[in-house]
mmCIF file of C-alpha atoms in Angstrom:
data_model
loop_
_atom_site.group_PDB
_atom_site.id
_atom_site.type_symbol
_atom_site.label_atom_id
_atom_site.label_comp_id
_atom_site.label_asym_id
_atom_site.label_seq_id
_atom_site.Cartn_x
_atom_site.Cartn_y
_atom_site.Cartn_z
ATOM 1 C CA MET A 29 7.368 100.725 43.283
ATOM 2 C CA LYS A 30 10.806 101.668 41.875
ATOM 3 C CA ALA A 31 12.554 98.850 39.843
ATOM 4 C CA CYS A 32 15.546 97.249 41.418
ATOM 5 C CA GLU A 33 16.599 94.860 38.797
ATOM 6 C CA LYS A 34 19.869 95.227 37.195
ATOM 7 C CA LEU A 35 20.200 97.116 33.968
ATOM 8 C CA VAL A 36 16.682 98.481 34.444
ATOM 9 C CA SER A 37 16.908 102.239 34.387
ATOM 10 C CA GLU A 38 16.010 103.653 37.842
ATOM 11 C CA ASN A 39 13.126 105.743 36.506
ATOM 12 C CA SER A 40 11.251 102.528 35.794
ATOM 13 C CA GLU A 41 8.090 101.528 38.026
ATOM 14 C CA TYR A 42 6.134 98.507 38.478
ATOM 15 C CA PHE A 43 3.078 97.935 40.611
ATOM 16 C CA ILE A 44 1.589 94.427 42.101
ATOM 17 C CA TYR A 45 -1.999 93.452 42.431
ATOM 18 C CA SER A 46 -3.545 90.473 43.947
ATOM 19 C CA PRO A 47 -7.081 90.042 42.933
ATOM 20 C CA SER A 48 -10.142 89.249 44.734
ATOM 21 C CA LYS A 49 -11.584 85.986 44.907
ATOM 22 C CA LEU A 50 -14.575 87.237 42.698
ATOM 23 C CA ALA A 51 -12.052 88.449 40.362
ATOM 24 C CA GLN A 52 -10.451 85.231 39.890
ATOM 25 C CA GLU A 53 -13.792 83.286 39.545
ATOM 26 C CA LEU A 54 -15.095 86.001 36.769
ATOM 27 C CA PHE A 55 -12.687 88.374 35.121
ATOM 28 C CA LEU A 56 -9.344 88.867 33.575
ATOM 29 C CA TYR A 57 -6.914 90.840 36.054
ATOM 30 C CA PRO A 58 -3.645 92.280 35.975
ATOM 31 C CA THR A 59 -1.349 90.664 38.626
ATOM 32 C CA ARG A 60 1.690 93.006 37.848
ATOM 33 C CA CYS A 61 2.156 96.042 35.279
ATOM 34 C CA GLY A 62 4.475 98.886 34.740
ATOM 35 C CA ARG A 63 6.725 100.847 32.430
ATOM 36 C CA PHE A 64 10.445 99.733 32.086
ATOM 37 C CA SER A 65 13.451 101.390 30.491
ATOM 38 C CA TYR A 66 15.882 98.339 29.907
ATOM 39 C CA LEU A 67 19.476 99.367 29.384
ATOM 40 C CA PRO A 68 21.711 97.602 26.731
ATOM 41 C CA GLY A 69 22.513 94.119 27.796
ATOM 42 C CA TYR A 70 19.568 93.244 29.910
ATOM 43 C CA HIS A 71 18.545 89.695 29.705
ATOM 44 C CA LEU A 72 16.129 87.650 31.582
ATOM 45 C CA VAL A 73 15.183 83.775 31.294
ATOM 46 C CA ARG A 74 12.378 82.084 33.264
ATOM 47 C CA GLN A 75 11.449 78.497 33.381
ATOM 48 C CA ALA A 76 7.905 79.560 34.284
ATOM 49 C CA PHE A 77 5.892 82.482 35.940
ATOM 50 C CA ASP A 78 2.309 82.155 37.024
ATOM 51 C CA SER A 79 0.675 84.572 34.438
ATOM 52 C CA PHE A 80 0.398 85.470 31.001
ATOM 53 C CA LEU A 81 2.446 88.461 29.671
ATOM 54 C CA LEU A 82 1.809 91.522 27.288
ATOM 55 C CA ILE A 83 4.256 93.951 26.386
ATOM 56 C CA TYR A 84 4.101 96.983 24.168
ATOM 57 C CA VAL A 85 7.437 98.384 22.770
ATOM 58 C CA GLN A 86 7.464 101.856 22.963
ATOM 59 C CA SER A 87 11.166 102.324 21.716
ATOM 60 C CA GLY A 88 14.040 100.210 20.938
ATOM 61 C CA MET A 89 14.026 96.542 20.455
ATOM 62 C CA LEU A 90 13.543 93.249 22.545
ATOM 63 C CA GLU A 91 15.173 90.096 21.681
ATOM 64 C CA LEU A 92 12.933 86.894 22.793
ATOM 65 C CA GLU A 93 13.561 83.310 23.503
ATOM 66 C CA TYR A 94 10.122 81.480 23.506
ATOM 67 C CA GLU A 95 9.296 77.608 22.411
ATOM 68 C CA GLY A 96 12.703 77.206 20.957
ATOM 69 C CA GLU A 97 12.597 80.230 18.731
ATOM 70 C CA ARG A 98 14.421 83.480 18.689
ATOM 71 C CA HIS A 99 12.184 86.593 17.933
ATOM 72 C CA ARG A 100 12.694 90.609 17.862
ATOM 73 C CA ALA A 101 9.915 93.109 18.873
ATOM 74 C CA SER A 102 10.723 96.502 17.446
ATOM 75 C CA GLU A 103 9.199 100.106 18.359
ATOM 76 C CA GLY A 104 5.370 99.951 17.892
ATOM 77 C CA GLN A 105 5.101 96.087 18.365
ATOM 78 C CA PHE A 106 3.162 94.028 20.824
ATOM 79 C CA VAL A 107 4.347 90.797 22.359
ATOM 80 C CA LEU A 108 2.291 87.996 24.147
ATOM 81 C CA LEU A 109 3.823 85.326 26.118
ATOM 82 C CA ASP A 110 2.404 82.397 27.865
ATOM 83 C CA CYS A 111 4.656 82.620 30.978
ATOM 84 C CA TYR A 112 3.722 79.076 32.204
ATOM 85 C CA LYS A 113 6.027 78.034 29.752
ATOM 86 C CA ARG A 114 9.884 78.409 29.618
ATOM 87 C CA HIS A 115 10.561 82.109 27.943
ATOM 88 C CA GLY A 116 13.444 84.528 28.011
ATOM 89 C CA TYR A 117 13.813 88.420 26.692
ATOM 90 C CA GLY A 118 16.202 90.965 26.846
ATOM 91 C CA THR A 119 17.953 93.922 24.724
ATOM 92 C CA SER A 120 21.236 94.610 23.273
ATOM 93 C CA CYS A 121 20.487 98.068 22.141
ATOM 94 C CA GLY A 122 18.076 99.365 24.892
ATOM 95 C CA ALA A 123 13.879 99.369 25.082
ATOM 96 C CA VAL A 124 11.358 101.289 26.753
ATOM 97 C CA CYS A 125 8.216 99.083 27.330
ATOM 98 C CA LEU A 126 4.621 99.260 28.999
ATOM 99 C CA TRP A 127 4.036 95.437 30.289
ATOM 100 C CA CYS A 128 1.611 94.002 32.057
ATOM 101 C CA HIS A 129 1.253 90.120 33.634
ATOM 102 C CA PHE A 130 -2.293 89.060 33.489
ATOM 103 C CA ASP A 131 -4.693 85.938 34.053
ATOM 104 C CA GLY A 132 -8.189 84.932 34.903
ATOM 105 C CA ILE A 133 -10.807 82.380 34.178
ATOM 106 C CA SER A 134 -10.521 83.067 30.419
ATOM 107 C CA ALA A 135 -6.996 84.333 29.926
ATOM 108 C CA LYS A 136 -5.685 81.201 28.357
ATOM 109 C CA ARG A 137 -8.592 81.198 25.674
ATOM 110 C CA TYR A 138 -7.853 84.771 24.881
ATOM 111 C CA TYR A 139 -4.047 84.316 24.761
ATOM 112 C CA GLU A 140 -4.256 81.392 22.379
ATOM 113 C CA ALA A 141 -7.195 83.038 20.204
ATOM 114 C CA ALA A 142 -4.839 85.906 19.586
ATOM 115 C CA VAL A 143 -1.399 84.425 19.261
ATOM 116 C CA SER A 144 -3.379 81.798 16.663
ATOM 117 C CA ASN A 145 -4.339 85.111 14.684
ATOM 118 C CA LEU A 146 -1.393 87.516 15.041
ATOM 119 C CA GLY A 147 1.834 85.235 16.318
ATOM 120 C CA VAL A 148 3.598 86.115 19.561
ATOM 121 C CA ILE A 149 5.099 89.635 18.267
ATOM 122 C CA PHE A 150 2.667 91.644 15.889
ATOM 123 C CA SER A 151 1.860 95.126 15.063
ATOM 124 C CA LEU A 152 -1.948 96.902 14.309
ATOM 125 C CA PRO A 153 -2.854 99.392 12.077
ATOM 126 C CA ASP A 154 -3.727 101.841 14.880
ATOM 127 C CA PRO A 155 -2.033 100.489 17.971
ATOM 128 C CA ASN A 156 -3.562 103.748 20.158
ATOM 129 C CA PRO A 157 -6.843 101.864 21.524
ATOM 130 C CA ALA A 158 -5.068 99.069 22.661
ATOM 131 C CA VAL A 159 -2.123 101.179 24.026
ATOM 132 C CA SER A 160 -4.606 103.404 25.875
ATOM 133 C CA ARG A 161 -6.027 100.778 27.643
ATOM 134 C CA LEU A 162 -2.749 99.308 28.739
ATOM 135 C CA LEU A 163 -1.762 102.757 30.097
ATOM 136 C CA GLY A 164 -5.275 102.761 31.678
ATOM 137 C CA ILE A 165 -4.291 99.806 33.694
ATOM 138 C CA ILE A 166 -0.782 101.003 34.823
ATOM 139 C CA LYS A 167 -2.259 104.286 35.603
ATOM 140 C CA THR A 168 -4.605 103.019 38.054
ATOM 141 C CA PHE A 169 -1.774 101.966 40.244
ATOM 142 C CA SER A 170 0.619 104.815 39.199
ATOM 143 C CA GLU A 171 -1.660 107.565 40.016
ATOM 144 C CA ASN A 172 -3.644 105.663 43.162
ATOM 145 C CA HIS A 173 -6.929 105.493 41.495
ATOM 146 C CA PRO A 174 -9.498 103.200 43.176
ATOM 147 C CA VAL A 175 -8.968 99.697 41.868
ATOM 148 C CA ARG A 176 -12.086 98.596 40.242
ATOM 149 C CA GLU A 177 -11.761 94.983 39.280
ATOM 150 C CA PRO A 178 -14.552 95.142 36.647
ATOM 151 C CA LEU A 179 -12.964 97.889 35.061
ATOM 152 C CA LEU A 180 -9.450 96.642 34.766
ATOM 153 C CA SER A 181 -10.988 93.377 33.259
ATOM 154 C CA LYS A 182 -13.004 95.518 30.629
ATOM 155 C CA TYR A 183 -9.439 96.952 29.808
ATOM 156 C CA LEU A 184 -7.746 93.986 29.356
ATOM 157 C CA THR A 185 -10.991 92.582 27.227
ATOM 158 C CA ASP A 186 -10.902 95.752 25.155
ATOM 159 C CA ILE A 187 -7.224 95.191 24.269
ATOM 160 C CA PHE A 188 -7.706 91.697 23.135
ATOM 161 C CA THR A 189 -10.860 92.793 21.163
ATOM 162 C CA GLU A 190 -8.635 95.090 19.295
ATOM 163 C CA PHE A 191 -6.119 92.094 18.908
ATOM 164 C CA LEU A 192 -9.097 89.587 17.596
ATOM 165 C CA LEU A 193 -10.686 92.369 15.142
ATOM 166 C CA PHE A 194 -7.597 92.699 13.135
ATOM 167 C CA SER A 195 -6.617 89.662 10.974
ATOM 168 C CA PRO A 196 -3.422 89.785 8.724
ATOM 169 C CA LYS A 197 -5.122 86.848 6.535
ATOM 170 C CA GLY A 198 -7.680 89.126 4.875
ATOM 171 C CA PHE A 199 -10.303 87.527 2.636
ATOM 172 C CA CYS A 200 -10.590 89.161 -0.482
ATOM 173 C CA GLY A 201 -8.589 91.940 0.534
ATOM 174 C CA THR A 202 -10.538 92.777 3.673
ATOM 175 C CA GLN A 203 -9.711 92.368 7.551
ATOM 176 C CA GLY A 204 -12.304 89.505 7.685
ATOM 177 C CA SER A 205 -10.902 86.041 8.068
ATOM 178 C CA ILE A 206 -12.162 83.298 5.558
ATOM 179 C CA THR A 207 -14.075 81.723 8.264
ATOM 180 C CA GLU A 208 -15.618 85.182 9.358
ATOM 181 C CA GLU A 209 -16.945 85.410 5.672
ATOM 182 C CA ALA A 210 -18.045 81.857 5.530
ATOM 183 C CA ILE A 211 -20.021 82.101 8.533
ATOM 184 C CA ALA A 212 -21.744 85.456 7.167
ATOM 185 C CA TYR A 213 -22.285 83.316 4.066
ATOM 186 C CA ILE A 214 -24.108 80.450 5.883
ATOM 187 C CA GLY A 215 -26.257 82.861 7.987
ATOM 188 C CA GLU A 216 -27.588 84.391 4.976
ATOM 189 C CA HIS A 217 -28.047 81.269 2.716
ATOM 190 C CA PHE A 218 -28.668 78.424 5.250
ATOM 191 C CA ARG A 219 -32.308 77.854 3.982
ATOM 192 C CA GLU A 220 -30.918 77.062 0.268
ATOM 193 C CA LYS A 221 -29.228 73.818 -0.637
ATOM 194 C CA LEU A 222 -25.684 75.021 0.437
ATOM 195 C CA MET A 223 -22.585 72.759 -0.176
ATOM 196 C CA VAL A 224 -19.359 72.962 1.557
ATOM 197 C CA GLU A 225 -17.717 72.742 -1.976
ATOM 198 C CA THR A 226 -19.521 76.113 -2.534
ATOM 199 C CA LEU A 227 -17.941 77.781 0.496
ATOM 200 C CA ALA A 228 -14.472 76.419 -0.452
ATOM 201 C CA ASP A 229 -14.847 77.772 -3.975
ATOM 202 C CA ARG A 230 -15.837 81.300 -2.597
ATOM 203 C CA ALA A 231 -12.814 81.047 -0.274
ATOM 204 C CA GLY A 232 -10.493 80.480 -3.330
ATOM 205 C CA MET A 233 -9.334 77.066 -1.216
ATOM 206 C CA SER A 234 -9.376 73.509 -1.949
ATOM 207 C CA LEU A 235 -11.997 71.534 -0.060
ATOM 208 C CA TYR A 236 -9.477 70.122 2.286
ATOM 209 C CA GLN A 237 -7.685 73.111 3.159
ATOM 210 C CA PHE A 238 -11.051 74.885 3.904
ATOM 211 C CA ILE A 239 -12.474 72.213 5.844
ATOM 212 C CA ARG A 240 -8.996 72.254 7.827
ATOM 213 C CA LEU A 241 -9.011 76.176 8.479
ATOM 214 C CA PHE A 242 -12.816 76.454 9.230
ATOM 215 C CA LYS A 243 -12.394 73.799 12.058
ATOM 216 C CA LYS A 244 -8.917 75.492 13.168
ATOM 217 C CA GLU A 245 -10.700 78.761 13.495
ATOM 218 C CA SER A 246 -14.387 77.980 14.793
ATOM 219 C CA GLY A 247 -13.962 74.400 16.211
ATOM 220 C CA PHE A 248 -16.823 73.314 14.096
ATOM 221 C CA THR A 249 -16.374 71.482 10.496
ATOM 222 C CA PRO A 250 -18.767 73.824 7.976
ATOM 223 C CA HIS A 251 -21.177 70.838 7.919
ATOM 224 C CA ASP A 252 -21.379 70.790 11.598
ATOM 225 C CA TYR A 253 -21.838 74.741 11.789
ATOM 226 C CA LEU A 254 -24.286 74.660 9.030
ATOM 227 C CA ILE A 255 -26.572 72.168 10.741
ATOM 228 C CA SER A 256 -26.087 73.909 14.115
ATOM 229 C CA VAL A 257 -27.629 76.937 12.316
ATOM 230 C CA ARG A 258 -30.338 75.133 10.620
ATOM 231 C CA ILE A 259 -31.018 73.711 13.941
ATOM 232 C CA ALA A 260 -31.040 76.901 15.956
ATOM 233 C CA ALA A 261 -33.406 78.376 13.185
ATOM 234 C CA ALA A 262 -35.655 75.409 13.726
ATOM 235 C CA LYS A 263 -35.723 75.740 17.588
ATOM 236 C CA TYR A 264 -36.852 79.202 17.164
ATOM 237 C CA LEU A 265 -39.657 78.628 14.686
ATOM 238 C CA LEU A 266 -40.993 75.805 16.991
ATOM 239 C CA LYS A 267 -41.360 78.241 20.090
ATOM 240 C CA ASN A 268 -42.320 81.049 18.018
ATOM 241 C CA SER A 269 -44.381 80.086 14.966
ATOM 242 C CA ARG A 270 -47.554 78.154 14.072
ATOM 243 C CA LEU A 271 -45.876 76.229 11.247
ATOM 244 C CA THR A 272 -45.915 72.518 11.100
ATOM 245 C CA VAL A 273 -42.906 70.260 11.651
ATOM 246 C CA LYS A 274 -42.842 69.787 7.928
ATOM 247 C CA GLU A 275 -42.949 73.387 7.138
ATOM 248 C CA ILE A 276 -40.180 74.392 9.667
ATOM 249 C CA CYS A 277 -38.178 71.683 8.071
ATOM 250 C CA TYR A 278 -37.882 73.022 4.728
ATOM 251 C CA GLU A 279 -37.945 76.727 6.294
ATOM 252 C CA SER A 280 -34.811 75.508 8.101
ATOM 253 C CA GLY A 281 -33.046 74.111 5.105
ATOM 254 C CA PHE A 282 -33.338 70.439 5.623
ATOM 255 C CA SER A 283 -33.878 68.373 2.400
ATOM 256 C CA CYS A 284 -36.738 66.157 4.053
ATOM 257 C CA GLU A 285 -38.651 65.746 7.218
ATOM 258 C CA SER A 286 -36.823 62.454 8.316
ATOM 259 C CA VAL A 287 -33.393 64.131 7.720
ATOM 260 C CA PHE A 288 -34.329 67.046 9.942
ATOM 261 C CA CYS A 289 -36.117 64.948 12.793
ATOM 262 C CA ASN A 290 -32.996 62.627 13.118
ATOM 263 C CA ALA A 291 -30.645 65.576 13.095
ATOM 264 C CA PHE A 292 -32.809 67.489 15.270
ATOM 265 C CA ARG A 293 -33.115 64.568 17.948
ATOM 266 C CA ARG A 294 -29.238 63.869 17.925
ATOM 267 C CA ARG A 295 -28.564 67.497 18.689
ATOM 268 C CA VAL A 296 -31.337 68.426 21.040
ATOM 269 C CA GLY A 297 -32.088 65.030 22.766
ATOM 270 C CA ALA A 298 -35.825 65.072 21.840
ATOM 271 C CA SER A 299 -37.913 65.266 18.621
ATOM 272 C CA PRO A 300 -39.165 68.521 17.144
ATOM 273 C CA GLY A 301 -42.805 67.886 18.484
ATOM 274 C CA GLN A 302 -41.356 67.072 22.155
ATOM 275 C CA TYR A 303 -39.223 70.298 21.836
ATOM 276 C CA ARG A 304 -42.286 72.397 21.122
ATOM 277 C CA GLU A 305 -43.970 70.805 24.071
ATOM 278 C CA GLY A 306 -41.103 71.725 26.383
ATOM 279 C CA GLN A 307 -39.030 68.390 26.448
ATOM 280 C CA GLY A 308 -35.451 68.568 25.673
ATOM 281 C CA GLU A 309 -34.817 71.953 27.063
ATOM 282 C CA PRO A 310 -31.974 72.755 29.558
ATOM 283 C CA SER A 311 -32.816 73.462 32.735
ATOM 284 C CA ARG A 312 -31.836 76.692 34.494
ATOM 285 C CA LYS A 313 -30.498 76.672 37.947
#
């Protein structure tokens, strides 16, 4: 469809899509998408709109108003907005943008994870994989390809995978976050006498800062995550080995059998022996 908004070039196009019930229950899905050439002076303010919005600035610059702050997005940058909140954007110099309104059962969590990591405006070292997926969504409609909802969902998921793989908060000069490095270290050393202080020292942070950041990024405190890993190891050994409960206790990194049994019962709802016999397991429907 040809754009008919004021100060949007006549060669701009947009497309509207209504997802199936299955897509609404299962996938990420686009609701509107297009490529707009905004003329100088364009400005839009909305109190709310029923979707999230991804924009890629191909050229020019966008000015944004979002959550009480003003931002600028220039050529080669991405923008992510929660349009359920008040938002506005425009341009004083003109801009060409690819854009996609999207939603879905996990859209809010993807949005929050990406924005928490990157902010509402960001650049990637290599934007091409994400941009090619965004173009793939737009071309599905502009070139009248069959609409395959799983594929459209994959395109959106691929875009967010690119966003989430890149972290500007690198750890020791790498792209992995502090939490990712800590999780990898825990996975390798959970059988040892591992202290949260050791993890904080490795990250070069105070204990308080490390615990706060780890919980923000993972949803667990470092101690809770360590116990979860140890419990997962114990559950595997209980079902797949002939080791005694006491042997499994130490093999999983617990300091003594009573601590192990108490922690296991709290997490699983059954003792290690009961779990081995099939109690405390979730039913499958």
